[in-house]
């Protein structure tokens, strides 16, 4: 993915925080929201803070983080990141970079735990090599050094993360012996095979407990795992009869300093590493209170393809995440920021709480959208739903006349129409008969817990960020 082209500036973003917005507008929105720009040709290039954008000359005025000096960059120097509808961990390049950074973190942690046996300020290549024998990762140390993003080294991301893991768990784990760090290893696959076995049993039961598409990442989002057990061991193979049994053993092993799942999030330049434990049995899961929802961030129905739901724990953005399909919710502004809850799980929770499904009796997104797109009366039905619920949108914008609505609807791309159609179907359940503030609170709580991998079926892990 390269920098923004002139063609990019003539089109709208199909994904990202500002999906359906024109890219010149996204410059202004990112500046207003204080979201960083990337000056360079890759996602690992320096992040800067925008001050203003000259649309005529296509010049971004910015400051580097921690500096008051003002700089300028041409539009063609700005990386097309996720906010502009590009970037993204889902691409092949993004997946490779993730493998490299997670593997490299294993090497740094191994050095701190097994060689230095304490926090450090810097680590040399020779020191990393001395710790490599205690790592079982998908990427070799040589590849991590050669191909990994340089900014992670320059910003001390690996050192800060390793030191924080040591601070929290170093002494407790090293008293059991050597600590091996795993990334996509046979040991890790054994951990998640126990989850899969438990899920299969749950699905076959008369009263399944796990919500919708409860994937492995929602059970435990450990990017890397630390253990003092032999690399060939399968510590969970005898504890997969139920979620309670399995998750109790995961927490027991973590408390004993034997097995620990570690979720990684990049620490910003100049930032401090923090740690937070999730799904600890002694912790009470937080209540989340619903506050309001709106058509996008402006209240204007046609300005964006999403809706935002505001809760006291943050925001949930609902939209399609794959151009025309894959409608789901994404959390922003909380400990669960970036976490997603799929449309299937939103539907599952709506049926549990409201007794109604968002797919109009068709079971899933694909058949519903197929029916909608073949129904010549759907635009009028969409207007009826918009009219029914518009007064509750915050911020609120005056009702659009039907003729204007239908004309605007016709002029939008399929991705916009599909996204907004799903939003309307969801809102009709959320705001329908039989709902209450208590039920809305419960739905928001379940969506936040799912997105943060903290459902009742999720297991213990620590997040370093």
Coordinates of C-alpha atoms in Angstrom, one line a residue:
X1 CA 0.0 0.0 0.0
X2 CA 1.6 3.3 -1.1
X3 CA 0.9 7.0 -0.5
X4 CA -2.2 8.8 -1.5
X5 CA -2.6 9.3 -5.2
X6 CA -4.5 11.9 -7.1
X7 CA -7.1 9.2 -8.0
X8 CA -7.5 8.5 -4.3
X9 CA -8.4 12.1 -3.7
X10 CA -11.2 11.9 -6.2
X11 CA -12.9 9.0 -4.5
X12 CA -14.3 8.1 -1.1
X13 CA -12.8 5.7 1.5
X14 CA -14.5 2.3 1.3
X15 CA -13.3 1.2 4.8
X16 CA -11.8 2.6 8.0
X17 CA -12.8 5.2 10.6
X18 CA -14.1 7.6 7.9
X19 CA -15.6 5.1 5.5
X20 CA -17.8 6.8 2.7
X21 CA -16.0 10.2 3.4
X22 CA -14.2 12.0 0.6
X23 CA -10.4 11.9 1.2
X24 CA -9.9 15.7 1.3
X25 CA -12.6 15.7 4.1
X26 CA -10.7 12.9 5.9
X27 CA -7.7 15.2 6.2
X28 CA -9.8 17.7 8.1
X29 CA -11.5 15.0 10.2
X30 CA -8.2 13.5 11.2
X31 CA -6.9 16.9 12.3
X32 CA -10.1 17.6 14.2
X33 CA -10.1 14.2 15.9
X34 CA -6.3 14.4 16.6
X35 CA -5.7 11.1 14.7
X36 CA -2.1 10.8 13.5
X37 CA -0.9 10.9 9.9
X38 CA 1.9 8.7 8.5
X39 CA 4.5 10.5 6.4
X40 CA 6.2 7.8 4.3
X41 CA 5.7 4.8 2.1
X42 CA 4.8 2.2 4.8
X43 CA 2.7 1.7 7.9
X44 CA 5.9 1.7 10.0
X45 CA 6.9 5.2 8.9
X46 CA 6.8 8.1 11.4
X47 CA 3.4 9.2 12.7
X48 CA 2.8 12.9 13.0
X49 CA 0.1 15.3 14.2
X50 CA -1.7 17.3 11.6
X51 CA -2.3 21.1 12.1
X52 CA -4.0 22.1 8.8
X53 CA -4.5 20.9 5.3
X54 CA -4.3 23.2 2.2
X55 CA -6.8 21.6 -0.3
X56 CA -5.8 23.8 -3.2
X57 CA -2.1 23.0 -3.0
X58 CA -2.5 19.6 -1.3
X59 CA -0.1 20.4 1.6
X60 CA -0.4 19.0 5.1
X61 CA 1.1 21.2 7.8
X62 CA 2.1 19.1 10.8
X63 CA 4.3 18.6 13.9
X64 CA 6.2 15.6 14.9
X65 CA 5.2 14.0 18.2
X66 CA 6.9 15.8 21.1
X67 CA 8.1 18.7 18.9
X68 CA 6.8 22.2 18.4
X69 CA 8.6 22.6 15.0
X70 CA 6.1 22.9 12.1
X71 CA 6.7 20.9 8.9
X72 CA 5.0 20.5 5.6
X73 CA 4.3 17.4 3.5
X74 CA 2.8 17.0 0.1
X75 CA -0.3 14.8 -0.3
X76 CA 1.8 12.3 -2.3
X77 CA 4.0 11.8 0.8
X78 CA 1.1 10.8 3.1
X79 CA 0.7 7.1 3.6
X80 CA -2.8 5.7 2.8
X81 CA -3.5 4.3 6.2
X82 CA -6.6 2.7 7.6
X83 CA -8.3 6.0 8.2
X84 CA -8.0 6.7 4.4
X85 CA -9.4 3.3 3.6
X86 CA -6.0 1.6 3.1
X87 CA -3.3 0.0 5.3
X88 CA -4.8 -2.8 7.5
X89 CA -3.5 -5.8 9.3
X90 CA -5.6 -8.0 7.1
X91 CA -3.4 -7.6 4.0
X92 CA -0.7 -10.1 3.3
X93 CA 2.0 -7.5 4.0
X94 CA 0.3 -6.6 7.3
X95 CA 0.1 -10.3 8.3
X96 CA 3.8 -10.8 7.6
X97 CA 4.7 -7.7 9.6
X98 CA 2.6 -9.0 12.5
X99 CA 4.4 -12.3 12.4
X100 CA 7.7 -10.5 12.5
X101 CA 6.9 -8.2 15.3
X102 CA 5.3 -10.8 17.5
X103 CA 8.1 -13.2 16.9
X104 CA 10.7 -10.5 17.7
X105 CA 8.9 -9.8 20.9
X106 CA 9.5 -13.4 21.9
X107 CA 13.2 -13.0 21.4
X108 CA 13.3 -9.8 23.5
X109 CA 11.2 -11.4 26.3
X110 CA 13.4 -14.5 26.3
X111 CA 16.5 -12.3 26.8
X112 CA 15.0 -10.4 29.7
X113 CA 13.6 -13.6 31.4
X114 CA 16.3 -16.1 30.7
X115 CA 19.6 -14.2 30.2
X116 CA 19.4 -10.8 31.8
X117 CA 16.9 -12.0 34.4
X118 CA 15.7 -8.4 34.9
X119 CA 14.7 -5.3 33.0
X120 CA 17.1 -3.8 30.5
X121 CA 17.6 -0.5 28.6
X122 CA 18.8 -2.0 25.3
X123 CA 19.6 -5.4 23.8
X124 CA 22.3 -6.2 21.2
X125 CA 22.0 -8.7 18.4
X126 CA 24.5 -10.9 20.1
X127 CA 22.4 -10.9 23.3
X128 CA 19.2 -11.7 21.3
X129 CA 21.1 -14.6 19.7
X130 CA 22.0 -16.0 23.2
X131 CA 18.3 -16.0 24.1
X132 CA 17.0 -17.5 20.8
X133 CA 17.2 -21.1 22.0
X134 CA 14.3 -20.4 24.4
X135 CA 12.0 -19.2 21.6
X136 CA 9.7 -21.3 19.4
X137 CA 8.3 -18.7 16.9
X138 CA 7.2 -18.7 13.3
X139 CA 9.9 -16.2 12.2
X140 CA 13.6 -16.7 12.8
X141 CA 15.6 -14.1 14.6
X142 CA 17.6 -13.4 11.4
X143 CA 14.4 -12.6 9.5
X144 CA 13.1 -10.4 12.3
X145 CA 16.3 -8.4 12.3
X146 CA 16.4 -8.1 8.5
X147 CA 12.7 -7.7 7.6
X148 CA 11.0 -6.3 10.7
X149 CA 9.8 -2.7 10.9
X150 CA 12.7 -0.4 12.0
X151 CA 10.3 2.0 13.9
X152 CA 9.6 -0.7 16.5
X153 CA 13.3 -0.8 17.3
X154 CA 13.8 2.9 17.2
X155 CA 10.8 3.5 19.5
X156 CA 11.9 0.8 22.0
X157 CA 8.6 -1.0 21.6
X158 CA 10.2 -4.5 22.2
X159 CA 12.3 -3.4 25.2
X160 CA 9.4 -1.6 26.9
X161 CA 7.0 -4.5 26.4
X162 CA 9.5 -7.1 27.6
X163 CA 10.3 -5.0 30.7
X164 CA 6.6 -4.7 31.6
X165 CA 6.0 -8.5 31.2
X166 CA 9.1 -9.0 33.4
X167 CA 7.8 -6.5 36.0
X168 CA 4.4 -8.3 36.2
X169 CA 5.4 -12.0 35.9
X170 CA 9.2 -12.4 35.7
X171 CA 10.0 -13.5 39.2
X172 CA 6.9 -15.6 39.5
X173 CA 7.7 -17.5 36.3
X174 CA 11.5 -17.8 36.5
X175 CA 11.3 -19.5 39.9
X176 CA 9.9 -22.4 38.0
X177 CA 12.9 -22.5 35.6
X178 CA 13.5 -21.5 32.0
X179 CA 10.7 -19.6 30.3
X180 CA 10.0 -20.4 26.7
X181 CA 8.2 -17.9 24.5
X182 CA 5.9 -19.2 21.7
X183 CA 4.4 -17.6 18.6
X184 CA 2.4 -19.9 16.3
X185 CA 4.2 -23.0 17.6
X186 CA 3.0 -26.6 18.2
X187 CA 2.6 -25.7 21.9
X188 CA 0.3 -22.7 21.1
X189 CA -1.7 -24.9 18.7
X190 CA -2.1 -27.4 21.5
X191 CA -3.5 -24.6 23.7
X192 CA -6.1 -23.6 21.0
X193 CA -7.0 -27.2 20.2
X194 CA -8.4 -27.4 23.7
X195 CA -10.6 -24.4 23.0
X196 CA -11.7 -26.0 19.7
X197 CA -12.6 -29.3 21.5
X198 CA -14.6 -27.4 24.1
X199 CA -16.4 -25.4 21.5
X200 CA -17.4 -28.5 19.6
X201 CA -18.8 -30.0 22.7
X202 CA -20.7 -26.8 23.5
X203 CA -22.2 -26.6 20.0
X204 CA -23.5 -30.2 20.3
X205 CA -25.1 -29.6 23.7
X206 CA -28.8 -28.8 24.1
X207 CA -28.0 -25.4 25.7
X208 CA -24.8 -24.0 24.0
X209 CA -23.1 -21.3 26.1
X210 CA -20.7 -19.6 23.7
X211 CA -22.1 -16.7 21.6
X212 CA -22.4 -16.8 17.8
X213 CA -19.1 -17.1 16.0
X214 CA -17.0 -17.4 19.2
X215 CA -13.6 -17.6 17.5
X216 CA -10.3 -18.5 19.2
X217 CA -9.2 -14.9 19.5
X218 CA -12.3 -14.1 21.6
X219 CA -11.6 -17.1 23.8
X220 CA -8.0 -15.9 24.4
X221 CA -6.3 -13.2 22.2
X222 CA -2.8 -14.2 23.3
X223 CA -0.5 -13.2 20.5
X224 CA 2.4 -14.9 22.2
X225 CA 2.5 -17.4 25.1
X226 CA 5.1 -17.9 27.8
X227 CA 5.6 -21.2 29.6
X228 CA 7.9 -23.0 31.9
X229 CA 6.6 -26.4 30.7
X230 CA 8.3 -28.6 28.0
X231 CA 7.6 -27.4 24.4
X232 CA 6.0 -30.8 23.7
X233 CA 3.5 -30.6 26.5
X234 CA -0.3 -30.0 26.1
X235 CA -1.4 -28.6 29.4
X236 CA -5.1 -28.3 28.6
X237 CA -5.8 -31.6 27.0
X238 CA -7.6 -33.0 30.1
X239 CA -9.6 -29.8 30.8
X240 CA -11.8 -29.4 27.8
X241 CA -15.1 -30.7 29.1
X242 CA -16.6 -27.3 29.8
X243 CA -15.8 -23.6 29.6
X244 CA -15.6 -23.4 33.3
X245 CA -13.2 -26.3 33.6
X246 CA -11.0 -25.1 30.8
X247 CA -10.8 -21.5 31.8
X248 CA -10.2 -22.3 35.4
X249 CA -7.1 -24.3 34.4
X250 CA -5.9 -21.5 32.2
X251 CA -6.1 -19.1 35.1
X252 CA -4.6 -21.7 37.5
X253 CA -1.6 -22.2 35.3
X254 CA -1.1 -18.4 34.9
X255 CA -1.2 -17.9 38.7
X256 CA 1.3 -20.7 39.2
X257 CA 3.7 -19.0 36.7
X258 CA 3.6 -21.9 34.3
X259 CA 1.5 -20.7 31.3
X260 CA 0.6 -17.2 30.3
X261 CA -1.2 -15.8 27.2
X262 CA 0.0 -12.3 26.3
X263 CA -1.9 -9.9 24.0
X264 CA 0.3 -7.3 22.4
X265 CA -0.5 -3.8 21.3
X266 CA 2.1 -1.4 19.9
X267 CA 3.3 1.2 22.4
X268 CA 3.4 4.7 20.9
X269 CA 6.6 6.6 20.5
X270 CA 7.5 8.1 23.9
X271 CA 4.8 6.2 25.6
X272 CA 5.0 3.9 28.7
X273 CA 4.0 0.3 28.6
X274 CA 0.9 -0.7 30.7
X275 CA -0.5 -4.0 31.6
X276 CA -4.1 -5.1 32.2
X277 CA -5.4 -8.6 33.2
X278 CA -8.6 -9.8 31.7
X279 CA -11.0 -12.6 32.8
X280 CA -9.6 -13.0 36.3
X281 CA -12.1 -14.9 38.3
X282 CA -11.8 -12.5 41.3
X283 CA -12.7 -9.6 39.0
X284 CA -16.3 -8.5 38.5
X285 CA -17.0 -7.8 34.8
X286 CA -17.9 -4.2 34.4
X287 CA -21.4 -2.9 33.7
X288 CA -21.8 -0.9 30.5
X289 CA -24.6 1.7 30.2
X290 CA -26.2 2.6 26.9
X291 CA -26.4 6.4 26.3
X292 CA -27.5 7.2 22.7
X293 CA -27.0 6.4 19.0
X294 CA -26.7 8.6 15.9
X295 CA -26.4 8.5 12.1
X296 CA -22.6 8.6 11.9
X297 CA -20.9 11.3 13.9
X298 CA -22.9 14.2 12.4
X299 CA -26.5 13.0 12.5
X300 CA -26.8 13.4 8.8
X301 CA -28.0 10.1 7.3
X302 CA -26.2 10.3 4.0
X303 CA -22.8 11.6 5.3
X304 CA -21.5 8.2 6.2
X305 CA -22.5 4.5 5.9
X306 CA -22.4 3.9 9.6
X307 CA -24.2 4.5 12.9
X308 CA -22.5 5.2 16.2
X309 CA -23.8 3.9 19.5
X310 CA -22.5 5.8 22.6
X311 CA -22.1 3.9 25.9
X312 CA -20.3 5.0 29.1
X313 CA -17.5 2.6 28.2
X314 CA -16.9 4.1 24.7
X315 CA -18.4 4.1 21.2
X316 CA -19.5 1.2 18.9
X317 CA -19.4 1.9 15.2
X318 CA -21.7 -0.3 13.1
X319 CA -21.0 -0.7 9.3
X320 CA -19.9 -3.1 6.6
X321 CA -16.2 -3.7 6.9
X322 CA -15.6 -5.4 3.5
X323 CA -17.1 -2.8 1.1
X324 CA -20.5 -4.4 0.4
X325 CA -20.6 -7.0 3.2
X326 CA -19.4 -8.1 6.6
X327 CA -21.6 -5.7 8.7
X328 CA -20.4 -5.6 12.3
X329 CA -19.6 -3.4 15.3
X330 CA -16.2 -2.0 16.2
X331 CA -15.3 -0.5 19.6
X332 CA -13.5 2.8 19.9
X333 CA -12.4 4.9 22.9
X334 CA -12.0 2.2 25.6
X335 CA -9.9 -0.7 26.8
X336 CA -11.6 -2.7 24.0
X337 CA -10.7 -0.2 21.3
X338 CA -10.3 -1.9 17.9
X339 CA -12.2 -5.0 19.1
X340 CA -15.1 -6.2 16.9
X341 CA -18.3 -8.0 17.4
X342 CA -19.6 -9.7 14.2
X343 CA -23.1 -9.2 12.8
X344 CA -23.8 -12.8 13.7
X345 CA -23.0 -12.2 17.3
X346 CA -25.0 -8.9 17.4
X347 CA -27.9 -11.0 16.0
X348 CA -27.3 -13.7 18.6
X349 CA -27.4 -11.2 21.5
X350 CA -30.5 -9.4 20.0
X351 CA -32.4 -12.8 20.0
X352 CA -31.3 -13.5 23.5
X353 CA -32.3 -10.1 24.9
X354 CA -35.1 -8.8 22.7
X355 CA -36.4 -12.0 21.3
X356 CA -36.0 -10.7 17.7
X357 CA -33.3 -11.1 15.0
X358 CA -31.8 -8.4 12.9
X359 CA -31.8 -10.6 9.7
X360 CA -35.6 -10.4 9.1
X361 CA -36.1 -14.1 9.5
X362 CA -33.4 -15.1 6.9
X363 CA -30.8 -16.3 9.4
X364 CA -27.7 -14.4 8.1
X365 CA -26.5 -11.3 6.3
X366 CA -26.1 -12.8 2.7
X367 CA -29.7 -13.9 2.1
X368 CA -31.1 -10.7 3.7
X369 CA -29.0 -8.4 1.5
X370 CA -29.8 -10.6 -1.6
X371 CA -33.5 -10.1 -0.8
X372 CA -33.1 -6.4 -0.1
X373 CA -31.2 -5.7 -3.3
X374 CA -33.8 -7.5 -5.4
X375 CA -36.8 -5.8 -3.8
X376 CA -37.8 -2.6 -5.8
X377 CA -39.8 -1.4 -2.8
X378 CA -36.9 -1.6 -0.4
X379 CA -35.8 2.1 -0.8
X380 CA -39.3 3.1 0.3
X381 CA -39.1 0.6 3.2
X382 CA -35.7 2.0 4.2
X383 CA -37.2 5.5 4.3
X384 CA -40.0 4.3 6.5
X385 CA -37.5 2.9 9.0
X386 CA -35.4 6.0 8.8
X387 CA -38.5 8.2 9.4
X388 CA -39.5 5.9 12.3
X389 CA -36.2 6.3 14.2
X390 CA -34.7 9.6 13.0
X391 CA -36.0 11.6 16.0
X392 CA -33.8 9.4 18.4
X393 CA -30.6 10.1 16.5
X394 CA -28.0 12.2 18.4
X395 CA -27.0 14.6 17.1
X396 CA -30.4 15.1 15.5
X397 CA -30.9 16.5 12.0
X398 CA -34.3 17.4 10.6
X399 CA -36.2 14.7 8.7
X400 CA -35.3 14.4 5.0
X401 CA -38.3 14.5 2.7
X402 CA -39.0 11.2 1.1
X403 CA -38.4 12.3 -2.5
X404 CA -35.0 13.7 -1.5
X405 CA -34.2 10.6 0.5
X406 CA -35.0 8.2 -2.4
X407 CA -33.0 10.3 -4.9
X408 CA -29.9 10.3 -2.5
X409 CA -30.4 6.6 -1.8
X410 CA -30.4 5.8 -5.6
X411 CA -27.2 7.7 -6.0
X412 CA -25.2 5.8 -3.4
X413 CA -23.0 2.8 -4.1
X414 CA -24.1 -0.7 -3.1
X415 CA -21.7 -0.8 -0.2
X416 CA -23.3 2.3 1.4
X417 CA -26.8 1.0 0.8
X418 CA -26.0 -2.5 2.2
X419 CA -24.3 -1.0 5.3
X420 CA -27.2 1.5 6.0
X421 CA -29.8 -1.2 5.4
X422 CA -28.2 -3.5 8.0
X423 CA -28.0 -0.5 10.4
X424 CA -31.8 0.1 9.9
X425 CA -32.6 -3.5 10.5
X426 CA -30.6 -3.5 13.7
X427 CA -32.1 -0.3 14.9
X428 CA -35.6 -1.5 14.3
X429 CA -34.9 -4.4 16.8
X430 CA -33.0 -2.2 19.2
X431 CA -35.7 0.5 19.3
X432 CA -38.7 -1.9 18.7
X433 CA -41.5 -2.9 21.0
X434 CA -40.6 -4.6 24.2
X435 CA -37.2 -2.9 24.5
X436 CA -36.2 -1.1 27.6
X437 CA -33.2 0.8 29.0
X438 CA -32.2 -2.2 31.0
X439 CA -32.2 -4.5 27.9
X440 CA -30.2 -1.9 25.9
X441 CA -27.6 -1.8 28.7
X442 CA -27.4 -5.5 28.7
X443 CA -26.8 -5.6 24.9
X444 CA -24.1 -3.0 25.1
X445 CA -22.4 -4.8 27.9
X446 CA -22.4 -8.1 26.0
X447 CA -21.0 -6.5 22.9
X448 CA -18.2 -4.7 24.8
X449 CA -17.3 -7.9 26.7
X450 CA -17.2 -9.9 23.4
X451 CA -15.1 -7.2 21.6
X452 CA -12.6 -7.2 24.5
X453 CA -12.5 -11.0 24.7
X454 CA -14.1 -10.9 28.1
X455 CA -17.3 -13.0 27.7
X456 CA -18.2 -15.5 30.3
X457 CA -16.6 -18.2 28.1
X458 CA -13.3 -16.2 27.6
X459 CA -10.1 -17.1 29.5
X460 CA -7.4 -15.3 31.4
X461 CA -4.8 -13.2 29.6
X462 CA -2.8 -10.1 30.1
X463 CA -2.7 -7.2 27.6
X464 CA 0.5 -5.2 27.2
X465 CA 0.0 -1.8 25.5

